[in-house]
Amino acid sequence: MSLKFTLVGALLAAAAAAVPNARVTSTKVTSSTKVTSSTKVTSSTKVTSSAATTSPATTSAATTNSVLSSVLSSVGVSLQTNATDHGTVVPYVSQCPLPVTSTTTSSQRYAPSIVWPFVTGSEFINWTTYKSNGANLGGWLEKEKTHDPIWWDQHVPDANDEWTFCETLGSQCGPVLEARYTSFLNTSTIDQLATVGVNTLRIPTTYAAWVTVPGSELYHGTQQVHLRTITNYAITKYNMHIIIGLHSLPGGVNSLDIGEALGHDAWFYNATNLHYSFEAIDAVLLFIALSGHINSFTIAPINEASDNLAGFGSAAGLSVNATNWITTYIDGVIKRTAILDKRIPIMLQDCFQGGAYWSPLFDASTNLVIDSHVYYFAAAGTYSEYVLPAVCGQAAYIADLETKFPTFIGEWSLQVMYNNSLAERKTIFDTQRYAWEKFVSGGSFWTAVSYSNTTVDGEGTQRDYWSFIDLINEGVITSSTNESYCS
């Protein structure tokens, strides 16, 4: 089987020329390159060229290297080998950057004056100065059983990831998902987010929203139509900034349901899957080019990648070889984005290594922003009464450690490991929202809509601590930040 690597540089250039705000910074377009799949060879770092869903046939190392070289030369990059030059590793454990310890807390609360910025006109975002008051539209165009369990169990209760969900439903998967894309959230959701000053939407998608990968069970349908409706509305009515994220990549990036499917991590060292990843990026770029608002977008090409599931959420979750593969991919994304406009930022999710780990691997001139995730729901020793000073200290630590590139807290929530308290939610929310604004480039709460009915330690269910819209309705999230523990 062969794959035709269709590059859309010419389309991007033409679209950019037709958009008033666009500036084409490169017109280099590579002709179509044939990429041969169904090969699997081991070299110093095992690189294969078979699609993750096919049965590979063994061939020569030279053929495998040739396939990879063709993919990389098509986007104008080389395979990176400098990962050992990485910087300081943040000691993440269970998705928390530092241990949370018991301490005496103060009853003093603060009401800082915050003016959230909005990028207007043809201005491009500068993440060094921008402050995000954001919300994720998670569980919408990439379905997660955790955040939509009642709907999920009505269809395929035994499935634990979207891959198996669609594999089980077969031809009915498309209609079922399309109906849920419409009912899960809509423009009224955006209206409600705007009432509390949300200026940023981080929107995760599967790669299947952008490209059809042979053998993949993920649904490729009209996700882009739904995305266009929401993003156009958010941009034109509220000047919100949009982060388009690829939560999954072909083959799987972390062996979790969010990376493609449980047990899937074949994105690493697979030339064919890398090829399809670049095709997905081209489709994202074309979507942005045709929006009429290319300055309103940031691209997040990867999320929480890990080639060691046992170490996921910690520094042990990513190897040096995997780091080289990711930086190679990010280099290609930067090259592809520059064809449209190099002022469009690239957001690199730090894979629980911290921003300082990645910064030596990129030139300071790169339009890059680091996306760090900070959660307390699985961090040992995290009680609701101890989390407040931890938030303030960890935000300052993250900011002090990485100064080359701006850092954004792309995911955070209110649930802690022990003794969750409904009454403490506003203080924990205000403290995090202020800490991320004060020390880094703001954050984006996970998630706008959640129907999770899993009980938590203490009071309530996960929905009480993870659903932004419900928290607005209950008066926990307000436009003002007036119960912050940090000063």
XYZ file of C-alpha atoms in Angstrom:
487
model
C 0.000 0.000 0.000
C 1.227 3.516 -0.654
C 0.183 6.835 0.791
C 0.179 10.054 -1.172
C 1.389 12.872 1.025
C -0.865 15.705 -0.169
C 0.590 19.050 0.828
C -1.779 22.000 0.861
C 0.775 24.783 0.912
C -0.534 26.244 -2.318
C -4.075 26.255 -0.951
C -2.897 27.909 2.239
C -1.062 30.581 0.300
C -4.084 31.221 -1.911
C -6.417 31.350 1.085
C -4.099 33.688 2.922
C -3.983 36.017 -0.058
C -7.765 36.147 -0.032
C -7.982 37.001 3.673
C -7.382 40.675 4.613
C -5.553 39.868 7.851
C -3.271 37.232 6.381
C 0.395 37.532 5.600
C 2.067 34.704 3.700
C 5.580 34.479 5.075
C 6.699 31.605 2.883
C 5.576 30.419 -0.510
C 7.644 27.254 -0.632
C 5.408 24.355 -1.629
C 6.705 20.826 -2.043
C 5.250 18.580 -4.695
C 3.395 15.455 -3.653
C 5.622 12.744 -2.241
C 4.899 9.048 -2.333
C 5.174 7.436 1.077
C 5.315 3.669 1.152
C 3.790 1.982 4.171
C 3.639 -1.544 5.565
C 7.278 -1.628 6.607
C 8.841 -2.143 9.973
C 12.530 -1.981 10.712
C 14.681 -1.426 13.763
C 17.572 1.027 13.770
C 19.234 2.815 16.692
C 15.824 4.267 17.394
C 13.099 2.015 16.075
C 11.271 3.840 13.292
C 8.493 2.144 11.367
C 6.533 3.247 8.335
C 3.450 1.077 8.735
C 0.107 2.544 9.664
C -0.801 1.700 13.235
C -3.834 -0.278 12.114
C -2.114 -2.474 9.539
C -0.001 -5.605 9.893
C 3.523 -4.493 9.028
C 5.831 -6.465 6.803
C 9.535 -6.426 7.516
C 11.803 -4.738 4.996
C 15.221 -3.103 4.985
C 16.401 -0.357 7.312
C 17.314 1.648 4.242
C 13.709 1.569 3.040
C 12.397 2.676 6.407
C 14.905 5.508 6.584
C 13.979 6.516 3.048
C 10.290 6.705 3.972
C 11.001 8.840 7.012
C 13.362 11.060 5.027
C 10.636 11.619 2.430
C 8.135 12.646 5.090
C 10.545 14.994 6.809
C 11.949 16.546 3.628
C 8.408 17.256 2.470
C 7.970 19.610 5.417
C 11.555 20.841 5.430
C 12.830 19.420 8.718
C 15.328 16.850 9.954
C 15.008 14.174 12.605
C 16.036 15.805 15.868
C 18.694 14.126 17.995
C 19.486 16.746 20.638
C 16.974 15.800 23.347
C 19.780 15.174 25.836
C 20.273 18.953 25.804
C 16.906 19.422 27.490
C 16.589 21.713 30.474
C 15.406 21.283 34.051
C 12.730 18.658 34.572
C 9.809 19.664 36.764
C 9.262 16.888 39.356
C 5.667 16.168 38.347
C 3.896 13.386 40.230
C 0.302 12.424 39.382
C -0.095 15.511 37.154
C 0.934 17.858 39.970
C 4.233 19.759 39.629
C 5.259 19.753 43.310
C 4.195 17.847 46.441
C 1.323 19.289 48.450
C 2.115 19.303 52.156
C 0.059 20.000 55.255
C 0.398 23.555 56.471
C -1.375 26.197 58.487
C -3.459 28.401 56.218
C -4.642 31.950 56.653
C -8.270 33.019 56.652
C -7.359 36.191 54.742
C -8.822 36.421 51.235
C -8.004 38.903 48.494
C -9.946 40.573 45.678
C -7.374 41.560 43.051
C -8.421 43.834 40.240
C -8.033 41.911 36.970
C -8.783 43.261 33.512
C -8.822 40.395 31.047
C -7.421 41.363 27.634
C -9.128 40.795 24.305
C -7.265 40.750 20.998
C -9.167 42.833 18.475
C -8.903 43.867 14.853
C -5.971 42.422 12.905
C -3.703 42.215 15.941
C -2.045 38.860 16.633
C -1.852 37.484 20.146
C 1.378 37.853 22.106
C 1.404 35.110 24.739
C 4.206 36.872 26.593
C 1.803 39.636 27.626
C -1.598 37.990 27.099
C -3.539 36.712 30.114
C -6.035 33.946 29.455
C -9.272 33.569 31.382
C -10.115 30.414 29.514
C -12.338 27.371 29.348
C -11.837 24.097 27.528
C -14.581 22.721 25.326
C -13.472 19.251 26.304
C -15.536 16.148 25.689
C -17.272 17.794 22.739
C -15.472 16.972 19.492
C -13.351 14.353 21.254
C -15.676 12.258 23.351
C -14.677 11.066 26.805
C -16.799 8.668 28.762
C -15.779 10.387 32.010
C -17.500 13.664 31.164
C -20.595 12.339 29.355
C -21.323 8.991 31.029
C -25.123 8.900 30.916
C -25.253 9.599 27.179
C -22.348 7.213 26.572
C -23.913 4.324 28.471
C -27.148 4.690 26.516
C -25.222 3.574 23.439
C -22.153 1.461 24.275
C -21.794 1.033 28.038
C -18.940 -1.462 27.752
C -16.739 0.812 25.628
C -14.105 2.835 27.448
C -12.774 4.940 24.589
C -14.130 6.589 21.440
C -12.325 4.082 19.225
C -14.205 1.126 20.743
C -17.403 3.194 20.902
C -17.350 3.666 17.115
C -16.014 0.183 16.402
C -19.008 -1.258 18.268
C -21.630 1.033 16.717
C -20.282 0.640 13.203
C -22.214 2.712 10.670
C -24.367 4.196 13.430
C -21.425 5.863 15.125
C -21.523 8.857 12.791
C -25.198 9.741 13.319
C -24.907 9.209 17.082
C -21.870 11.477 17.386
C -23.250 14.126 15.048
C -26.379 14.416 17.173
C -24.284 14.763 20.315
C -22.022 17.401 18.787
C -25.158 19.503 18.404
C -26.711 18.815 21.802
C -23.609 18.796 24.041
C -23.029 22.539 23.719
C -24.026 25.419 21.456
C -23.704 29.190 21.075
C -25.642 29.748 24.311
C -22.759 27.997 26.074
C -20.428 30.657 24.666
C -22.831 33.391 25.797
C -22.722 32.079 29.343
C -18.932 31.774 29.368
C -18.710 35.376 28.208
C -20.693 36.591 31.234
C -17.723 35.808 33.494
C -15.085 37.297 31.222
C -13.866 34.218 29.369
C -11.547 35.419 26.631
C -10.036 32.110 25.476
C -11.447 28.798 24.283
C -9.203 25.754 24.141
C -10.946 23.255 21.883
C -9.609 19.684 21.751
C -10.305 17.588 18.660
C -9.343 14.139 17.458
C -7.144 13.844 14.381
C -10.163 12.270 12.696
C -11.817 15.696 12.629
C -9.141 16.691 10.115
C -7.933 13.636 8.213
C -9.068 10.133 7.311
C -6.541 7.507 8.408
C -6.970 4.020 6.901
C -7.916 1.497 9.536
C -8.769 4.054 12.203
C -12.065 3.547 14.007
C -12.338 7.229 14.962
C -15.148 9.032 13.187
C -14.402 11.501 10.399
C -17.488 13.596 9.737
C -18.633 17.207 9.978
C -16.692 18.155 13.103
C -15.235 21.133 11.272
C -18.719 22.456 10.517
C -19.613 22.392 14.206
C -16.259 23.920 15.068
C -16.752 26.710 12.530
C -20.125 27.626 14.026
C -18.756 27.920 17.559
C -15.454 29.623 16.708
C -16.992 32.180 14.358
C -19.565 33.049 16.991
C -16.995 33.339 19.790
C -14.654 35.448 17.672
C -17.124 37.807 16.046
C -19.370 38.384 19.054
C -16.903 38.270 21.949
C -13.380 38.601 20.466
C -12.419 35.313 22.093
C -9.107 33.712 21.194
C -9.261 30.101 19.966
C -6.761 27.342 20.667
C -7.342 24.426 18.298
C -5.875 21.289 19.819
C -5.070 17.861 18.456
C -5.814 15.783 21.524
C -4.993 12.587 19.666
C -2.606 11.683 16.852
C -2.639 8.645 14.538
C -1.400 5.532 16.296
C -1.930 6.980 19.770
C 0.270 9.290 21.837
C -0.115 7.960 25.384
C -1.977 4.609 25.554
C -4.993 6.430 27.018
C -8.482 7.017 25.658
C -7.623 10.674 25.005
C -4.554 9.817 22.878
C -6.486 7.665 20.367
C -7.473 4.545 22.286
C -6.497 2.538 25.338
C -3.235 0.734 24.711
C -2.355 2.736 21.590
C 1.033 4.462 21.491
C 2.160 3.709 17.922
C 2.485 7.375 16.951
C 6.049 7.332 18.185
C 8.721 6.401 15.635
C 6.177 5.637 12.911
C 6.749 7.528 9.670
C 3.273 6.885 8.288
C 1.578 8.155 11.427
C 3.836 11.206 11.387
C 2.815 11.784 7.777
C -0.870 11.742 8.708
C -0.173 14.065 11.643
C 1.265 16.655 9.266
C -1.774 16.200 7.018
C -4.006 16.907 10.022
C -1.984 20.058 10.745
C -2.405 21.178 7.128
C -6.168 20.739 7.501
C -6.157 22.804 10.698
C -4.192 25.519 8.896
C -6.633 25.520 6.020
C -9.516 25.841 8.491
C -7.789 28.864 10.031
C -6.920 30.359 6.636
C -10.556 30.236 5.547
C -11.890 31.673 8.812
C -11.274 35.301 7.916
C -9.685 35.699 11.368
C -6.296 33.986 11.236
C -5.041 36.214 14.050
C -7.642 34.688 16.392
C -6.040 31.240 16.563
C -3.261 29.343 18.315
C -2.414 25.768 17.260
C -1.799 23.047 19.858
C -0.438 20.066 17.871
C -0.056 17.478 20.656
C -1.431 16.724 24.114
C -0.012 14.849 27.117
C 2.206 12.548 25.063
C 3.879 9.652 26.858
C 5.759 6.580 25.670
C 5.749 5.105 29.187
C 2.219 4.657 30.500
C 3.450 3.585 33.932
C 5.048 7.004 34.306
C 2.204 9.061 32.822
C 1.654 12.342 34.638
C 5.221 12.403 35.872
C 8.701 13.124 34.584
C 9.139 9.378 33.974
C 6.432 9.418 31.340
C 8.628 10.565 28.454
C 11.911 9.196 27.150
C 14.714 11.059 25.401
C 13.903 9.279 22.126
C 10.250 10.305 22.417
C 11.363 13.867 23.059
C 13.340 13.832 19.803
C 10.292 12.540 17.922
C 8.064 15.260 19.393
C 10.512 18.093 18.654
C 10.851 16.819 15.089
C 7.073 16.966 14.738
C 6.845 20.419 16.328
C 9.579 21.697 14.001
C 7.479 20.500 11.081
C 4.362 22.164 12.473
C 6.268 25.434 12.802
C 7.415 25.147 9.170
C 3.910 24.370 7.909
C 2.376 27.211 9.926
C 4.871 29.713 8.521
C 3.451 29.071 5.051
C 0.251 30.714 6.250
C 1.640 33.204 8.782
C 4.444 32.771 11.300
C 2.604 35.070 13.712
C 0.189 32.221 14.497
C 1.531 30.794 17.799
C 2.360 27.128 18.328
C 1.420 25.748 21.744
C 3.583 22.879 23.002
C 2.013 20.771 25.742
C 4.860 19.949 28.099
C 3.964 16.250 28.642
C 4.444 16.748 32.410
C 8.102 17.677 31.987
C 7.664 21.426 32.522
C 8.453 24.254 30.141
C 12.093 24.513 31.172
C 12.645 20.969 29.884
C 11.720 21.988 26.331
C 13.032 25.525 26.031
C 16.696 24.694 25.216
C 15.484 22.623 22.260
C 13.973 25.621 20.437
C 15.410 28.914 19.269
C 14.318 31.919 21.301
C 12.790 33.493 18.180
C 10.254 30.659 17.859
C 6.638 31.770 18.288
C 6.088 29.143 20.969
C 4.014 29.001 24.139
C 4.294 26.186 26.681
C 1.108 24.506 27.874
C 1.410 23.033 31.380
C -1.377 21.103 33.102
C -1.830 21.287 36.855
C -4.235 18.958 38.632
C -4.744 18.153 42.308
C -7.316 15.357 42.102
C -4.696 12.579 42.068
C -1.852 14.227 43.971
C -1.045 12.385 47.199
C -1.753 14.352 50.343
C -3.874 16.964 48.597
C -6.644 17.975 50.971
C -8.904 20.918 50.234
C -7.585 22.701 53.321
C -3.948 22.456 52.117
C -4.265 23.127 48.406
C -4.483 26.938 48.526
C -0.884 27.763 49.497
C 0.276 25.008 47.142
C -1.392 26.768 44.214
C 0.330 30.059 44.957
C 3.726 28.447 45.441
C 3.499 26.207 42.384
C 2.426 29.056 40.106
C 5.453 31.093 41.219
C 7.716 28.052 40.778
C 6.492 27.398 37.230
C 7.013 31.052 36.305
C 10.501 31.282 37.808
C 11.695 28.052 36.198
C 10.795 28.935 32.604
C 11.461 32.464 31.328
C 12.465 31.887 27.696
C 8.928 31.110 26.505
C 5.569 32.072 28.022
C 3.707 29.403 29.979
C -0.046 28.831 29.952
C -1.930 26.475 32.286
C -3.998 24.702 29.658
C -5.912 22.429 32.027
C -6.897 22.747 35.677
C -9.962 21.952 37.777
C -11.297 22.184 41.329
C -11.259 18.573 42.492
C -8.637 17.624 45.074
C -7.766 14.135 46.230
C -9.280 14.292 49.699
C -12.056 16.112 51.540
C -13.603 18.004 48.639
C -15.879 20.733 49.949
C -18.632 22.459 47.998
C -18.247 25.533 50.185
C -14.535 25.845 49.361
C -14.946 25.774 45.587
C -15.029 29.527 44.996
C -11.888 30.106 47.016
C -10.054 27.318 45.186
C -11.294 28.626 41.832
C -10.436 32.264 42.508
C -7.033 31.314 43.888
C -6.110 29.338 40.782
C -7.526 31.851 38.329
C -5.571 34.655 40.018
C -2.358 32.642 40.443
C -2.266 31.683 36.768
C -2.957 35.307 35.804
C -0.355 36.761 38.163
C 2.557 34.428 37.516
C 2.048 32.994 34.010
C -0.093 33.679 30.925
C -3.355 32.639 32.522
C -5.106 29.327 32.133
C -8.016 27.363 30.753
C -10.368 25.460 33.070
C -11.219 21.842 32.257
C -13.982 21.816 31.234
C -16.907 23.972 30.059
C -19.469 21.170 30.215
C -19.216 17.985 32.261
C -21.875 15.474 33.219
C -19.526 13.266 35.237
C -21.454 11.465 37.966
C -18.496 9.857 39.727
C -18.519 10.574 43.441
C -15.496 12.307 44.936
C -13.890 12.066 48.346
C -15.853 14.520 50.443
C -18.941 16.209 49.028
C -20.620 15.851 45.642
C -19.639 14.375 42.305
C -17.015 15.287 39.736
C -19.539 17.423 37.876
C -19.592 19.762 40.893
C -15.863 20.407 40.466
C -15.300 20.101 36.719
C -18.264 21.722 34.930
C -17.657 25.434 34.294
C -21.238 26.128 33.246
C -22.648 24.491 36.389
C -20.167 26.452 38.502
C -21.408 29.691 36.932
C -25.003 28.696 37.617
C -24.172 27.981 41.262
C -22.390 31.306 41.767
C -18.981 29.706 42.240
C -17.516 31.336 39.140
C -18.209 35.052 38.860
C -16.804 37.835 36.737
C -14.890 39.130 39.761
C -12.081 37.302 41.537
C -12.740 38.150 45.174
C -11.802 35.103 47.266
C -8.209 34.480 46.284
C -5.786 33.047 48.840
C -2.836 34.461 46.870
C -2.198 38.183 47.198
